[in-house]
């Protein structure tokens, strides 16, 4: 049962803050308010600071929002917190009601109290047990006013428990994203509470354009003081940059926790404090990930949590996870699926926290340049009994992978090579049949879509995987240039800014639209594929070499359309460029033969490669191995 609220709680110790109640920034677009305040139509609360808000007269405002509701089920499942205290400073008159939800989204009124404090500020507390939250549920509070306004300030979800103190190191890496990187450093330095816990900030600067030359870098450096250490090194991708931060933290600092963050995020500083508090309260060592909010549509939650399908070895949303949810259109209270607790198996390193003892037990990341390094680390940790938890309410804004072109541009090489490495290391299943089917299916679709450069670099990915783990360290510096050299020989990898740089298409748009109807059953799929295959074995129309037949947007660049064309301009997923794809029957045949041979060899060698990579894992993930890499 809930305890009685404590209107005179000013004399009681504040306890440990788990999650501050925060307000939107002045610069935030209007739809972002929905992450902080759930306001009815025509009700607009006055935000006077990041920690203070005035609810107007005759209004009902809810704090059942992404950043301000308390995700009690995660704290119940993973931490020793058993009682949560909502502490608020209030001035004015109104009513405060505390609610909780169940895993099925049902809402339960917990306690309510009329608050009158016209003369000055008062502190009010509500104590809530986490006992009924095993499978899901949040806690939040609503504020209702009548003839008077009420001001809320310095509100926070706290616990009576004394959590152990912890020094936190921040690790980031950047490649020519100087504006984004410096903006994150400034956000760290602007919040005094964050500066109280952050003891070190490592930035591995791997770009040709250094952050030290940014106009506001000196301002950020002054704010962070001797906490900030910028390490300039060769471009070794995300794994080389994040491993540097992890290496420096373990070898040259006394930090108790390390948080890795991407350089191209927009930071909500309280997410750092929430992650740190959760980790300190955990009943066992764990990796603590933050969720991804959509940087280009900032009211949207892009990723609630991810898992690896161990049978197919592909990423996917965790069972029960909600994806691409727009809080400006549907609130937390009205979205039933957001109330169920979900379990992740890994978290992307856009923002992820590691206790020191987790790193000591697990080792450092693998030298994979980019892609799958974060996934592999969590899978390896889980084998040692260390889970990964993705915490709602701790989130950063990041460009979603659905807006990137990274399954057909140069990153396709790292996607495939590194996926093979991770599957060889950790898959509990015989992957040979699955890899063969997946590989040939993907190759056929790419060839029919005239993505010859992507097929070529994926064949190199298989070749380099079969070369064994000894080449991984060197490939941190040599892999990307080698891939770019291969791509330079194919037209589909040459990107121009717009389709306007090419001649207009020759086919009418109505005919092109008719070709977009997808096959929907095995018979029609087989018929469409056979037709496209025969088309690709014939010589193309000579007139299609210099002039595209159609302009195809990224979302329509599908094999059953492109497989029946001789040329097309195709937009990138991010809208920043266009490639002119031209069909080449000779290249189609040659790459088909090479792909069949490569996948046959992969399947034949798979059992041996599993043993080779597993034997090499301790050395690949050791601090000594990374020291040699950093020294060149």
Coordinates of C-alpha atoms in Angstrom, one line a residue:
X1 CA 0.0 0.0 0.0
X2 CA 1.2 3.6 -0.7
X3 CA 2.3 5.7 2.2
X4 CA 0.7 9.0 3.0
X5 CA 2.3 12.0 1.2
X6 CA 4.6 14.1 3.3
X7 CA 3.8 17.8 2.9
X8 CA 6.4 18.8 5.5
X9 CA 9.2 16.7 4.1
X10 CA 11.7 19.5 4.0
X11 CA 13.4 18.1 7.2
X12 CA 13.8 14.6 5.7
X13 CA 17.0 13.7 4.0
X14 CA 16.7 14.0 0.2
X15 CA 18.0 10.4 -0.4
X16 CA 19.6 9.4 -3.7
X17 CA 18.2 11.0 -6.8
X18 CA 17.5 8.4 -9.5
X19 CA 15.8 10.6 -12.1
X20 CA 15.2 14.4 -12.2
X21 CA 12.0 15.8 -13.6
X22 CA 13.2 17.9 -16.5
X23 CA 11.7 20.4 -18.9
X24 CA 12.3 21.0 -22.6
X25 CA 14.9 23.5 -23.7
X26 CA 13.9 26.9 -25.1
X27 CA 15.3 25.9 -28.5
X28 CA 13.4 22.6 -28.7
X29 CA 10.6 22.4 -31.4
X30 CA 7.1 22.4 -30.1
X31 CA 6.5 18.7 -30.7
X32 CA 9.4 17.8 -28.4
X33 CA 7.4 19.0 -25.4
X34 CA 5.5 15.8 -25.6
X35 CA 8.6 14.0 -24.3
X36 CA 8.4 16.1 -21.1
X37 CA 4.8 17.3 -20.6
X38 CA 1.5 15.7 -21.5
X39 CA -0.7 18.8 -22.0
X40 CA -4.3 18.8 -23.2
X41 CA -5.2 20.9 -26.2
X42 CA -5.1 24.6 -25.5
X43 CA -3.2 24.2 -22.2
X44 CA 0.3 25.5 -22.3
X45 CA 2.4 25.4 -19.1
X46 CA 5.1 28.0 -18.6
X47 CA 8.6 26.5 -18.5
X48 CA 10.8 28.8 -16.6
X49 CA 13.9 26.6 -16.5
X50 CA 15.0 23.1 -17.2
X51 CA 13.8 22.2 -13.7
X52 CA 10.8 24.4 -13.1
X53 CA 7.3 24.7 -14.7
X54 CA 4.2 26.7 -13.9
X55 CA 0.8 24.9 -14.6
X56 CA -1.8 27.5 -15.5
X57 CA -5.2 27.9 -13.9
X58 CA -8.0 25.5 -14.7
X59 CA -5.7 23.0 -16.2
X60 CA -4.7 19.3 -15.9
X61 CA -1.2 18.5 -16.9
X62 CA 0.4 15.0 -16.7
X63 CA 4.0 14.1 -16.3
X64 CA 3.4 10.6 -17.7
X65 CA 6.0 11.3 -20.4
X66 CA 9.1 9.6 -21.8
X67 CA 11.5 11.7 -19.7
X68 CA 9.5 12.3 -16.6
X69 CA 7.6 9.1 -15.8
X70 CA 9.5 6.6 -13.8
X71 CA 10.1 3.1 -15.5
X72 CA 9.5 1.2 -12.3
X73 CA 9.5 -2.3 -13.8
X74 CA 13.1 -2.0 -14.9
X75 CA 14.2 -0.8 -11.5
X76 CA 12.2 -3.6 -9.9
X77 CA 13.7 -6.3 -12.2
X78 CA 17.4 -5.2 -12.2
X79 CA 18.1 -3.1 -9.1
X80 CA 17.8 -3.2 -5.3
X81 CA 15.5 -0.2 -5.2
X82 CA 12.3 -1.3 -3.5
X83 CA 10.8 2.1 -2.6
X84 CA 10.7 5.2 -4.7
X85 CA 10.0 8.7 -3.3
X86 CA 8.7 11.4 -5.6
X87 CA 9.9 14.7 -4.1
X88 CA 8.6 18.1 -5.4
X89 CA 8.9 21.7 -4.3
X90 CA 5.6 23.4 -4.9
X91 CA 4.2 26.9 -4.7
X92 CA 0.6 27.9 -5.3
X93 CA -2.5 25.8 -5.1
X94 CA -3.6 22.6 -6.9
X95 CA -3.9 18.9 -6.7
X96 CA -1.1 16.3 -7.2
X97 CA -2.1 12.7 -8.1
X98 CA 0.3 9.8 -8.4
X99 CA -0.6 7.0 -10.8
X100 CA 1.0 3.7 -11.8
X101 CA 0.4 1.4 -14.7
X102 CA 0.4 -2.3 -15.2
X103 CA 2.2 -4.3 -17.8
X104 CA -1.0 -4.4 -19.9
X105 CA -1.3 -0.6 -19.8
X106 CA -4.1 -0.4 -17.2
X107 CA -3.7 2.7 -15.0
X108 CA -4.1 2.7 -11.2
X109 CA -4.6 5.7 -9.1
X110 CA -2.0 5.4 -6.3
X111 CA -2.5 8.5 -4.1
X112 CA -3.6 12.2 -4.4
X113 CA -3.4 15.3 -2.3
X114 CA -4.5 18.9 -2.5
X115 CA -1.5 21.2 -2.0
X116 CA -1.9 24.8 -0.8
X117 CA 1.2 26.8 -0.4
X118 CA 0.5 30.4 -1.3
X119 CA 3.1 31.9 1.0
X120 CA 6.2 30.2 -0.3
X121 CA 7.8 27.0 -1.5
X122 CA 7.0 23.7 0.2
X123 CA 8.4 20.3 -0.2
X124 CA 6.0 17.4 -0.8
X125 CA 6.8 13.7 -1.0
X126 CA 5.0 10.6 -2.2
X127 CA 6.4 7.2 -1.5
X128 CA 5.7 4.3 -3.9
X129 CA 6.7 0.6 -3.6
X130 CA 8.1 -1.1 -6.7
X131 CA 6.6 -4.4 -5.6
X132 CA 3.9 -4.7 -8.3
X133 CA 6.1 -4.0 -11.3
X134 CA 7.7 -7.3 -12.2
X135 CA 6.4 -7.5 -15.8
X136 CA 6.0 -3.9 -16.6
X137 CA 4.6 -0.5 -15.6
X138 CA 5.5 3.1 -15.0
X139 CA 4.9 5.6 -12.2
X140 CA 4.0 9.3 -12.8
X141 CA 2.1 12.2 -11.4
X142 CA -0.5 14.6 -12.7
X143 CA -1.1 18.2 -11.6
X144 CA -4.6 19.8 -11.6
X145 CA -5.4 23.5 -10.9
X146 CA -8.5 25.5 -10.4
X147 CA -8.5 29.2 -9.7
X148 CA -4.7 29.4 -8.9
X149 CA -1.6 28.4 -10.7
X150 CA 0.9 26.0 -9.2
X151 CA 4.6 26.0 -9.7
X152 CA 6.6 22.8 -9.6
X153 CA 10.4 22.9 -9.1
X154 CA 13.3 20.6 -8.4
X155 CA 11.1 17.5 -8.7
X156 CA 12.8 14.1 -8.7
X157 CA 12.3 10.4 -8.3
X158 CA 14.5 9.4 -5.4
X159 CA 15.2 6.4 -3.2
X160 CA 16.0 6.2 0.6
X161 CA 18.8 3.9 -0.2
X162 CA 22.3 5.1 -0.1
X163 CA 23.9 4.1 -3.4
X164 CA 27.7 3.8 -3.6
X165 CA 29.4 6.8 -5.1
X166 CA 31.0 6.2 -8.6
X167 CA 33.4 8.2 -10.7
X168 CA 32.2 8.2 -14.3
X169 CA 34.3 8.5 -17.4
X170 CA 32.8 9.5 -20.8
X171 CA 34.3 8.1 -24.0
X172 CA 33.5 9.3 -27.5
X173 CA 35.1 9.1 -30.9
X174 CA 34.7 11.3 -33.9
X175 CA 35.6 11.5 -37.6
X176 CA 35.1 15.0 -39.0
X177 CA 31.9 15.6 -37.1
X178 CA 33.4 18.5 -35.2
X179 CA 30.1 20.5 -34.8
X180 CA 28.3 17.5 -33.3
X181 CA 31.2 16.5 -31.1
X182 CA 31.8 19.9 -29.6
X183 CA 28.0 20.4 -29.1
X184 CA 28.0 17.2 -26.9
X185 CA 31.0 18.4 -25.0
X186 CA 29.2 21.7 -24.3
X187 CA 26.1 19.9 -23.2
X188 CA 28.2 17.9 -20.7
X189 CA 29.8 21.0 -19.3
X190 CA 26.5 23.0 -19.0
X191 CA 25.0 20.7 -16.3
X192 CA 26.6 21.0 -12.9
X193 CA 25.1 17.7 -11.7
X194 CA 26.8 15.9 -14.6
X195 CA 30.1 17.6 -13.8
X196 CA 29.9 16.4 -10.2
X197 CA 30.0 12.7 -11.3
X198 CA 32.1 12.9 -14.5
X199 CA 35.8 12.5 -13.7
X200 CA 37.2 12.1 -17.2
X201 CA 36.1 12.8 -20.8
X202 CA 38.1 11.0 -23.5
X203 CA 37.6 11.9 -27.2
X204 CA 39.4 9.8 -29.8
X205 CA 39.7 12.3 -32.7
X206 CA 40.3 10.3 -35.8
X207 CA 39.4 12.8 -38.5
X208 CA 41.3 15.1 -40.8
X209 CA 39.3 18.0 -39.5
X210 CA 40.2 18.3 -35.8
X211 CA 37.8 19.3 -33.1
X212 CA 40.5 21.5 -31.5
X213 CA 40.1 23.8 -34.5
X214 CA 36.4 24.4 -33.8
X215 CA 35.4 27.9 -32.8
X216 CA 33.7 26.7 -29.6
X217 CA 36.2 24.0 -28.6
X218 CA 38.1 26.4 -26.2
X219 CA 34.8 27.1 -24.5
X220 CA 34.0 23.4 -24.1
X221 CA 37.6 22.7 -22.9
X222 CA 37.3 25.5 -20.3
X223 CA 34.0 24.1 -19.0
X224 CA 35.3 20.6 -18.7
X225 CA 38.8 21.6 -17.4
X226 CA 41.3 18.8 -16.8
X227 CA 38.6 16.2 -17.2
X228 CA 38.9 16.5 -21.0
X229 CA 41.5 14.6 -22.9
X230 CA 41.5 14.6 -26.7
X231 CA 43.6 11.8 -28.3
X232 CA 44.4 12.2 -32.0
X233 CA 44.9 8.9 -33.8
X234 CA 44.5 7.3 -37.2
X235 CA 41.0 6.6 -38.4
X236 CA 40.3 3.1 -37.0
X237 CA 36.5 3.4 -37.0
X238 CA 34.1 3.2 -34.1
X239 CA 35.7 0.1 -32.6
X240 CA 39.2 1.8 -32.7
X241 CA 37.8 5.0 -31.2
X242 CA 35.6 3.4 -28.5
X243 CA 38.3 0.9 -27.7
X244 CA 40.7 3.7 -27.1
X245 CA 38.4 5.3 -24.6
X246 CA 37.9 2.0 -22.9
X247 CA 41.7 1.3 -22.9
X248 CA 42.5 4.8 -21.5
X249 CA 39.8 4.4 -18.8
X250 CA 41.1 1.1 -17.6
X251 CA 44.8 1.8 -17.9
X252 CA 45.1 5.5 -16.9
X253 CA 42.1 6.4 -14.7
X254 CA 40.4 5.3 -11.5
X255 CA 36.9 5.7 -13.0
X256 CA 34.3 3.2 -11.7
X257 CA 32.1 3.5 -14.8
X258 CA 32.6 4.3 -18.5
X259 CA 29.9 5.6 -20.7
X260 CA 30.5 5.4 -24.5
X261 CA 28.7 8.0 -26.7
X262 CA 28.5 8.5 -30.4
X263 CA 29.8 11.9 -31.7
X264 CA 26.7 12.6 -33.8
X265 CA 24.1 12.6 -31.0
X266 CA 22.1 15.3 -29.3
X267 CA 22.5 14.8 -25.6
X268 CA 19.9 15.0 -22.8
X269 CA 22.3 15.3 -19.9
X270 CA 20.0 13.7 -17.3
X271 CA 20.2 10.5 -19.3
X272 CA 23.8 10.2 -18.1
X273 CA 22.9 10.6 -14.5
X274 CA 20.0 8.1 -14.8
X275 CA 22.2 5.5 -16.3
X276 CA 24.9 6.0 -13.7
X277 CA 22.4 5.7 -10.8
X278 CA 20.8 2.6 -12.3
X279 CA 24.1 0.9 -12.7
X280 CA 25.1 1.8 -9.1
X281 CA 21.8 0.3 -7.8
X282 CA 22.0 -2.9 -9.9
X283 CA 21.9 -6.2 -8.0
X284 CA 24.5 -7.6 -10.4
X285 CA 27.1 -6.2 -12.8
X286 CA 25.4 -5.3 -16.1
X287 CA 25.8 -3.2 -19.3
X288 CA 23.3 -0.4 -19.3
X289 CA 22.2 1.0 -22.6
X290 CA 20.2 4.2 -23.4
X291 CA 17.4 4.2 -26.0
X292 CA 17.6 5.9 -29.4
X293 CA 15.3 8.9 -30.1
X294 CA 15.1 10.0 -33.8
X295 CA 17.3 13.0 -34.4
X296 CA 15.4 14.1 -37.5
X297 CA 11.9 13.7 -35.8
X298 CA 12.7 14.3 -32.2
X299 CA 9.4 13.3 -30.7
X300 CA 9.9 9.8 -31.9
X301 CA 11.3 6.8 -30.0
X302 CA 13.2 4.9 -32.7
X303 CA 14.5 1.9 -30.8
X304 CA 13.0 0.6 -27.5
X305 CA 15.4 -2.4 -27.4
X306 CA 17.3 -4.8 -29.7
X307 CA 18.2 -8.5 -29.8
X308 CA 20.2 -10.8 -32.1
X309 CA 18.2 -13.7 -33.6
X310 CA 20.8 -16.4 -32.8
X311 CA 19.3 -18.7 -35.5
X312 CA 19.8 -16.3 -38.4
X313 CA 22.3 -13.9 -36.8
X314 CA 20.5 -10.7 -37.7
X315 CA 19.5 -7.8 -35.6
X316 CA 15.8 -7.2 -34.8
X317 CA 13.6 -5.4 -32.3
X318 CA 13.3 -7.2 -29.0
X319 CA 10.1 -9.3 -28.5
X320 CA 7.4 -6.8 -27.5
X321 CA 9.5 -3.7 -28.4
X322 CA 7.8 -0.7 -29.9
X323 CA 9.6 1.0 -32.8
X324 CA 9.3 4.4 -34.3
X325 CA 6.7 5.6 -31.8
X326 CA 5.7 9.3 -32.1
X327 CA 4.9 10.7 -28.7
X328 CA 3.6 13.9 -30.2
X329 CA 0.7 11.9 -31.6
X330 CA 0.1 9.2 -29.0
X331 CA 1.1 9.7 -25.3
X332 CA 2.8 7.2 -23.0
X333 CA -0.5 6.7 -21.1
X334 CA -2.4 5.8 -24.3
X335 CA 0.2 3.4 -25.7
X336 CA -0.3 0.0 -24.1
X337 CA 2.7 -1.7 -25.6
X338 CA 5.1 0.8 -23.9
X339 CA 4.2 -0.4 -20.5
X340 CA 5.4 -3.9 -20.9
X341 CA 9.1 -4.5 -19.8
X342 CA 11.2 -5.8 -22.6
X343 CA 14.5 -7.6 -22.5
X344 CA 17.4 -6.7 -24.8
X345 CA 20.5 -8.7 -25.6
X346 CA 22.6 -5.7 -26.7
X347 CA 22.5 -1.9 -27.0
X348 CA 24.1 0.2 -29.6
X349 CA 27.0 2.4 -28.5
X350 CA 25.2 5.6 -29.4
X351 CA 25.1 5.7 -25.5
X352 CA 26.0 2.7 -23.3
X353 CA 27.5 2.4 -19.8
X354 CA 29.9 -0.2 -18.5
X355 CA 31.0 -0.7 -14.9
X356 CA 34.7 -1.1 -14.5
X357 CA 34.3 -4.7 -13.3
X358 CA 32.4 -5.6 -16.4
X359 CA 35.3 -4.5 -18.6
X360 CA 37.8 -6.3 -16.4
X361 CA 35.8 -9.5 -16.8
X362 CA 34.9 -9.1 -20.5
X363 CA 37.9 -7.5 -22.0
X364 CA 38.1 -4.8 -24.7
X365 CA 36.1 -4.8 -28.0
X366 CA 37.2 -6.6 -31.1
X367 CA 39.1 -4.7 -33.8
X368 CA 36.2 -4.6 -36.3
X369 CA 36.4 -1.0 -37.5
X370 CA 32.6 -0.5 -37.4
X371 CA 29.4 -2.6 -37.1
X372 CA 28.8 -5.5 -34.8
X373 CA 31.5 -4.5 -32.3
X374 CA 28.8 -3.4 -29.8
X375 CA 26.7 -6.4 -30.4
X376 CA 29.6 -8.9 -30.0
X377 CA 30.7 -7.2 -26.8
X378 CA 27.2 -7.8 -25.2
X379 CA 27.0 -11.4 -26.5
X380 CA 30.5 -12.1 -25.0
X381 CA 29.5 -10.5 -21.7
X382 CA 26.3 -12.4 -21.5
X383 CA 28.3 -15.7 -21.8
X384 CA 30.0 -14.5 -18.6
X385 CA 26.7 -13.9 -16.9
X386 CA 26.6 -10.2 -17.6
X387 CA 23.3 -9.0 -19.2
X388 CA 22.6 -5.9 -21.2
X389 CA 19.6 -3.7 -20.1
X390 CA 18.1 -0.9 -22.3
X391 CA 16.6 1.7 -19.9
X392 CA 13.6 3.7 -20.9
X393 CA 13.8 7.4 -20.0
X394 CA 17.5 7.4 -20.6
X395 CA 17.8 8.4 -24.3
X396 CA 19.7 10.4 -26.8
X397 CA 18.8 11.7 -30.2
X398 CA 20.6 10.0 -33.0
X399 CA 20.1 9.6 -36.8
X400 CA 18.2 6.3 -37.2
X401 CA 19.8 3.5 -39.3
X402 CA 16.7 3.5 -41.5
X403 CA 17.8 6.9 -42.8
X404 CA 21.3 5.6 -43.7
X405 CA 22.5 3.9 -46.8
X406 CA 24.7 1.5 -44.9
X407 CA 23.6 -1.8 -46.3
X408 CA 24.6 -0.9 -49.8
X409 CA 27.4 1.6 -49.5
X410 CA 31.0 0.9 -48.3
X411 CA 29.7 -0.2 -44.9
X412 CA 28.1 -3.3 -46.4
X413 CA 31.6 -4.9 -46.3
X414 CA 31.9 -4.4 -42.6
X415 CA 28.3 -5.6 -42.0
X416 CA 29.0 -8.9 -43.6
X417 CA 32.6 -9.6 -42.6
X418 CA 31.9 -8.7 -39.0
X419 CA 28.7 -10.6 -38.8
X420 CA 30.6 -13.7 -40.0
X421 CA 33.2 -13.1 -37.3
X422 CA 30.6 -12.7 -34.5
X423 CA 28.6 -15.7 -35.7
X424 CA 31.7 -17.8 -35.8
X425 CA 32.6 -16.8 -32.3
X426 CA 29.3 -17.1 -30.6
X427 CA 26.5 -18.8 -32.6
X428 CA 25.2 -22.0 -30.8
X429 CA 23.8 -23.3 -34.1
X430 CA 25.2 -24.8 -37.3
X431 CA 25.1 -21.7 -39.5
X432 CA 26.2 -23.2 -42.7
X433 CA 22.9 -23.8 -44.4
X434 CA 21.5 -20.5 -43.1
X435 CA 24.6 -18.5 -44.3
X436 CA 24.4 -20.1 -47.8
X437 CA 20.7 -19.4 -48.3
X438 CA 21.0 -15.8 -46.9
X439 CA 24.1 -15.0 -48.9
X440 CA 22.9 -16.2 -52.3
X441 CA 19.5 -14.6 -51.8
X442 CA 21.0 -11.3 -51.0
X443 CA 23.5 -11.6 -53.9
X444 CA 20.7 -12.3 -56.4
X445 CA 18.7 -9.3 -55.2
X446 CA 21.7 -7.0 -55.4
X447 CA 22.7 -8.2 -58.9
X448 CA 19.1 -7.8 -60.1
X449 CA 19.2 -4.3 -58.6
X450 CA 22.4 -3.4 -60.4
X451 CA 24.3 -3.0 -57.1
X452 CA 27.5 -4.6 -58.5
X453 CA 29.8 -2.7 -56.2
X454 CA 28.1 -4.0 -53.1
X455 CA 28.3 -7.6 -54.3
X456 CA 32.0 -7.1 -55.1
X457 CA 32.8 -5.8 -51.6
X458 CA 30.7 -8.5 -49.9
X459 CA 32.8 -11.1 -51.8
X460 CA 35.9 -9.4 -50.4
X461 CA 34.2 -9.6 -46.9
X462 CA 34.0 -13.4 -47.2
X463 CA 37.6 -13.6 -48.5
X464 CA 38.9 -11.5 -45.6
X465 CA 36.9 -13.5 -43.0
X466 CA 38.4 -16.7 -44.4
X467 CA 41.9 -15.1 -44.1
X468 CA 41.4 -15.4 -40.4
X469 CA 41.6 -13.2 -37.3
X470 CA 45.3 -12.2 -37.7
X471 CA 44.3 -9.7 -40.3
X472 CA 41.7 -7.9 -38.2
X473 CA 44.1 -5.5 -36.5
X474 CA 45.8 -4.4 -39.7
X475 CA 42.4 -4.0 -41.4
X476 CA 41.5 -1.2 -38.9
X477 CA 43.8 1.0 -41.1
X478 CA 43.7 -0.8 -44.4
X479 CA 40.2 -2.2 -44.7
X480 CA 38.3 1.0 -45.7
X481 CA 40.8 2.2 -48.4
X482 CA 40.7 -1.3 -49.9
X483 CA 36.9 -1.3 -50.0
X484 CA 36.8 2.2 -51.5
X485 CA 39.3 1.2 -54.2
X486 CA 37.0 -1.7 -55.3
X487 CA 33.9 0.5 -55.3
X488 CA 35.6 3.1 -57.5
X489 CA 35.4 0.7 -60.4
X490 CA 31.6 0.5 -60.4
X491 CA 29.1 3.1 -61.7
X492 CA 26.5 2.3 -59.0
X493 CA 29.0 3.6 -56.3
X494 CA 29.6 6.9 -58.0
X495 CA 27.3 9.4 -56.2
X496 CA 26.2 12.8 -57.5
X497 CA 24.1 15.3 -55.7
X498 CA 20.9 15.1 -57.7
X499 CA 19.2 13.3 -60.6
X500 CA 19.2 16.7 -62.3
X501 CA 22.8 16.1 -63.2
X502 CA 21.8 13.2 -65.5
X503 CA 19.6 13.4 -68.7
X504 CA 15.8 13.0 -68.1
X505 CA 14.5 9.4 -68.0
X506 CA 13.2 7.7 -71.2
X507 CA 10.3 5.7 -69.7
X508 CA 7.0 7.4 -68.8
X509 CA 6.1 7.4 -65.1
X510 CA 2.9 5.5 -65.5
X511 CA 4.8 2.5 -66.9
X512 CA 7.4 2.7 -64.1
X513 CA 4.6 2.9 -61.5
X514 CA 3.1 -0.3 -62.9
X515 CA 6.4 -2.2 -62.5
X516 CA 6.4 -1.4 -58.7
X517 CA 3.7 -3.9 -57.8
X518 CA 5.5 -6.5 -55.7
X519 CA 5.0 -10.3 -56.1
X520 CA 3.1 -11.6 -53.1
X521 CA 3.3 -15.4 -53.3
X522 CA 6.0 -18.0 -54.0
X523 CA 4.7 -18.6 -57.6
X524 CA 4.6 -15.0 -58.6
X525 CA 7.9 -14.3 -56.9
X526 CA 9.5 -17.2 -58.8
X527 CA 8.0 -16.0 -62.1
X528 CA 9.1 -12.4 -61.5
X529 CA 12.6 -13.6 -60.6
X530 CA 12.9 -15.8 -63.6
X531 CA 11.8 -13.0 -65.9
X532 CA 14.4 -10.6 -64.3
X533 CA 17.1 -13.2 -64.5
X534 CA 16.6 -13.8 -68.2
X535 CA 16.5 -10.0 -68.7
X536 CA 19.9 -9.6 -67.0
X537 CA 21.5 -12.3 -69.1
X538 CA 20.7 -10.3 -72.3
X539 CA 22.7 -7.4 -73.6
X540 CA 21.2 -4.0 -72.4
X541 CA 19.6 -1.4 -74.6
X542 CA 22.6 0.8 -75.8
X543 CA 20.5 3.9 -75.4
X544 CA 20.2 3.2 -71.6
X545 CA 24.0 3.6 -71.1
X546 CA 24.0 7.4 -71.2
X547 CA 20.4 8.1 -70.3
X548 CA 18.5 6.5 -67.4
X549 CA 15.2 4.8 -68.1
X550 CA 13.6 5.9 -64.8
X551 CA 14.4 8.0 -61.7
X552 CA 13.8 5.7 -58.7
X553 CA 13.5 7.0 -55.1
X554 CA 15.3 5.0 -52.4
X555 CA 12.2 3.4 -51.0
X556 CA 11.3 2.0 -54.5
X557 CA 14.7 0.6 -55.4
X558 CA 13.5 -3.0 -55.3
X559 CA 14.8 -6.0 -57.3
X560 CA 11.5 -6.7 -59.1
X561 CA 11.5 -3.1 -60.5
X562 CA 15.2 -2.7 -61.2
X563 CA 15.6 -6.3 -62.4
X564 CA 13.6 -5.5 -65.5
X565 CA 15.4 -2.3 -66.4
X566 CA 18.6 -1.5 -68.1
X567 CA 19.4 1.7 -66.2
X568 CA 18.0 3.9 -63.5
X569 CA 19.1 6.7 -61.2
X570 CA 18.5 5.7 -57.6
X571 CA 18.5 8.0 -54.6
X572 CA 20.3 7.3 -51.3
X573 CA 18.3 6.6 -48.2
X574 CA 19.4 9.9 -46.6
X575 CA 18.4 11.9 -49.7
X576 CA 21.9 13.4 -50.1
X577 CA 22.8 11.8 -53.4
X578 CA 21.9 9.8 -56.5
X579 CA 23.7 7.0 -58.3
X580 CA 23.3 6.1 -62.0
X581 CA 23.0 2.3 -62.1
X582 CA 23.6 0.6 -65.5
X583 CA 23.0 -3.0 -66.2
X584 CA 26.0 -5.0 -67.4
X585 CA 25.4 -8.6 -68.5
X586 CA 29.1 -9.5 -68.4
X587 CA 29.5 -8.2 -64.8
X588 CA 26.3 -9.9 -63.8
X589 CA 27.6 -13.3 -65.0
X590 CA 31.1 -12.9 -63.5
X591 CA 29.9 -11.8 -60.1
X592 CA 27.4 -14.6 -60.0
X593 CA 30.1 -17.1 -60.6
X594 CA 32.4 -15.6 -58.0
X595 CA 29.5 -15.4 -55.4
X596 CA 28.7 -19.1 -55.9
X597 CA 32.3 -20.1 -55.5
X598 CA 32.8 -17.8 -52.4
X599 CA 29.8 -19.1 -50.6
X600 CA 30.7 -22.8 -51.3
X601 CA 34.1 -22.1 -49.8
X602 CA 32.7 -20.3 -46.8
X603 CA 30.4 -23.3 -46.0
X604 CA 33.2 -25.8 -46.5
X605 CA 35.6 -23.8 -44.2
X606 CA 33.0 -22.7 -41.6
X607 CA 33.8 -25.4 -38.9
X608 CA 37.5 -24.7 -39.1
X609 CA 37.1 -20.9 -39.0
X610 CA 34.9 -21.2 -35.9
X611 CA 37.7 -22.8 -34.0
X612 CA 40.3 -20.4 -35.4
X613 CA 38.4 -17.3 -34.3
X614 CA 37.4 -18.7 -30.9
X615 CA 41.0 -19.6 -30.1
X616 CA 42.0 -16.1 -31.0
X617 CA 39.4 -14.2 -29.0
X618 CA 41.4 -13.7 -25.8
X619 CA 44.2 -12.1 -27.7
X620 CA 42.0 -10.0 -30.0
X621 CA 40.2 -8.5 -27.0
X622 CA 43.2 -8.0 -24.7
X623 CA 44.6 -4.6 -23.6
X624 CA 48.0 -5.6 -24.8
X625 CA 46.8 -6.3 -28.3
X626 CA 45.1 -2.9 -28.5
X627 CA 48.2 -1.2 -27.1
X628 CA 50.2 -2.5 -30.1
X629 CA 47.4 -1.3 -32.4
X630 CA 47.4 2.2 -31.0
X631 CA 51.2 2.3 -31.2
X632 CA 51.0 1.4 -34.9

